[in-house]
């Protein structure tokens, strides 16, 4: 091959080159085959997946899986914090041991903090369960649980995309994915995982599309003419019923009396009440039959909110005629779905209270010093407000203007009286305005009687 050098290659390298190790060392290949369990619960694989964004509708962020090595049966728990792994692991072990009538021998997991806690180690030691930890940074050694997490998320994404449901429903979707995975064929075991776990033939007649719109029987106490069913969304399965999502109440409930449709959640329409409007002319609604065939229904004006900003500059023609569009004074509109009827009067007939006619009106913009009427009438910005008050009429376009009467301020300015500060404990006027204790009440009563006698 070459000249000038004699290469003698030994059969084995007796000296290890540190430079080569530092420059070229890599991970050793993982064996594709590991010792398999020969009976249920001999080896259980587990792993935590998360945090997942967004949270579920009930604030869950993680899910933890338990896979039986012999049957490949997967159980999923959705949790809020990783610290809950210890409790759900105990729950899984106790339930599985009672069902299979055999003990869990080994749990294979990674070195996550949730699996190396002192409480979990102590509990497994008392139960005689071996904790088979993987080497740090080697998820391949826990490949069965890692692969299961990947497969479940693939199914979850597909179900959410197809159904059009919100991503915060992933908690129900991942449990449904595990349910379907346990009833799907796999090369890992010769039969369906659910069949090997239960020892019974699996019935797949209840399988439906995730996110299907259904009608569930309403089993609550109903009146004679109330609806016997309500719309819901299929999100999962139980041992003998379906898990349904109520979009109106934002909650999960179970039901076995279900009628399925061919529609998915993205085709769901929120039930709307009948908002048709009936028009009556010259008489009350009780005198006329209902007519649902109205081409141009008119709606009753919405009531204004006093917290909203006030419109104090209405057009002049609106002040004179608030209901210009209602040409017939006997024409009143009523909503069909409102069981109550009212004899409405026009707003233009409402007058200010007669007891206030002797008071002067002051304007207090932005809680500043009150302005008397003679100053405001010269200011253009108060022109519309003053005109509105003079007319004594309100219209549906403008807000109700709250007016305050500051006649005491004028009396003070004119020197009619002079205010004097009085401590609360020496204020006899409180006897007329506040509930007082017996001692203070007698004290103020005696003060008032003394002043009257003088």
Steps between C-alpha positions, in 0.01 A plus 500: 500500500781739585878509535734647758321394821449164662160478668453228756136495614447302820197277536383694806579850621664460836550874550198734498566839347346771721496749216303261279253435778447871560464572128296207372316319780132441428211312653490126474215354296191393692381144470172484313378212715459500876369238735123488461252425774343155503188596696296813573643758742845342497639820342317835487634790293412856602582854390368855541424725203473877534452779576252538216377841391217591529371350822190288492163648587556379860860637526694177432845530337651148498404142440674185624485163325530146637559219247493134595791333318328165448165620365605846368191637677529874567341700782506882499451745787472877436658702783563863586844472664784249479478455875175308441689211334555329835127487573392383154775235499366358826149513357605315184690231690217430745230491231708283265600255770137460609386447140772257393529328838879518482773736624700760311862391491693774317434861398721636223529880494747783444687707759245780517452664837148361524636141494797540733313658790556352845130425551473301178816303569387418854157389383643275225744352751216408737304350209800304372496679161830541316563845350691454173644846426645585162843656451485882497466651152408160353128504426555201269512275807141602574406484133165324548357786708660766277355341187158478662506873583585580138223277364240644735586860407481412130147369553404797719606753237311315229180486706515868596572610142219291352236588759592869522485495881705739712850392597406515869312173444826306454453337843187318389654434160809326642286270714288417197817439299616248760158334491523460122867395514413215736242378249719527191724223363876527562807296412613503864243240609311228310153624606339834579651650818157536660419138422824378658450722806137403567506148357173573316403571142491873437170655385563791261136582422507808722788673318401836351688796351655731757324838507171371359191705584254285696164533669499379859188412697424761762433296815424794729149589612324655203171671439254366249612718210875518566754347264589139579859521372791741472789536261845389607836398353648150523845517665557155650379168634443330833437134575127526429429850369636796304683808624335812360596867500229759558609819314240709684588397857871440423505164678540126438219257576432134423195352334395172343186631329664665202392560139788568260500736201729527199624846602823592676570773755605762243147471358344554843269798532406642837125460558332838456164601650223606267548875470224569248317827562123537484341836414159597636303801385223665695467232767693299753668169409229306683242612242692389189628159380875457470640555151853364444519604136626854536737628239646800685469449876569794725678452829425670828770761569764378741516668836796725549774436754562782743867394528566572134623847390216750468406640163413858596489636148201338327369641173226759542245297311556201732408711802171600345404152380657197658308235314476653160517158335188386689236679294204334660461582870313171554771295334713315755743212436540197728753214486340159446712323760405747775201362697432843657336786316510865593293806417784728400468877505707733289807648663418850387212511749728454802539825695741596778359462854287801599660512844824617339357794306609754764865389493772646286715270287879497533743309279801326649733385219768247604431556871623860480349806666125518419408752233180707539247518223576859399861405420418176322244660269779715352727202435435335155592154624201499738253615235363156416484387861310811610261469208438138591422591862270790402298278269437251780523221247743209460566295188635152444814629330620694803588383849320609812687799640531491877459854633595620846352801678745723685267756655690472832816623327315812381362561850852478643630747242220743585580477873169343602689264733855405589601130525682394817698177541358259759664176612310181426452429870336840541274493191136468615376495140616139483195405702291557185730332248683210667422203721666586833584306809284561807756716685565732205130516414410621852788748492385660174135491609586692816702753296207564266253532789729741677536720192123505443432600859742792465 
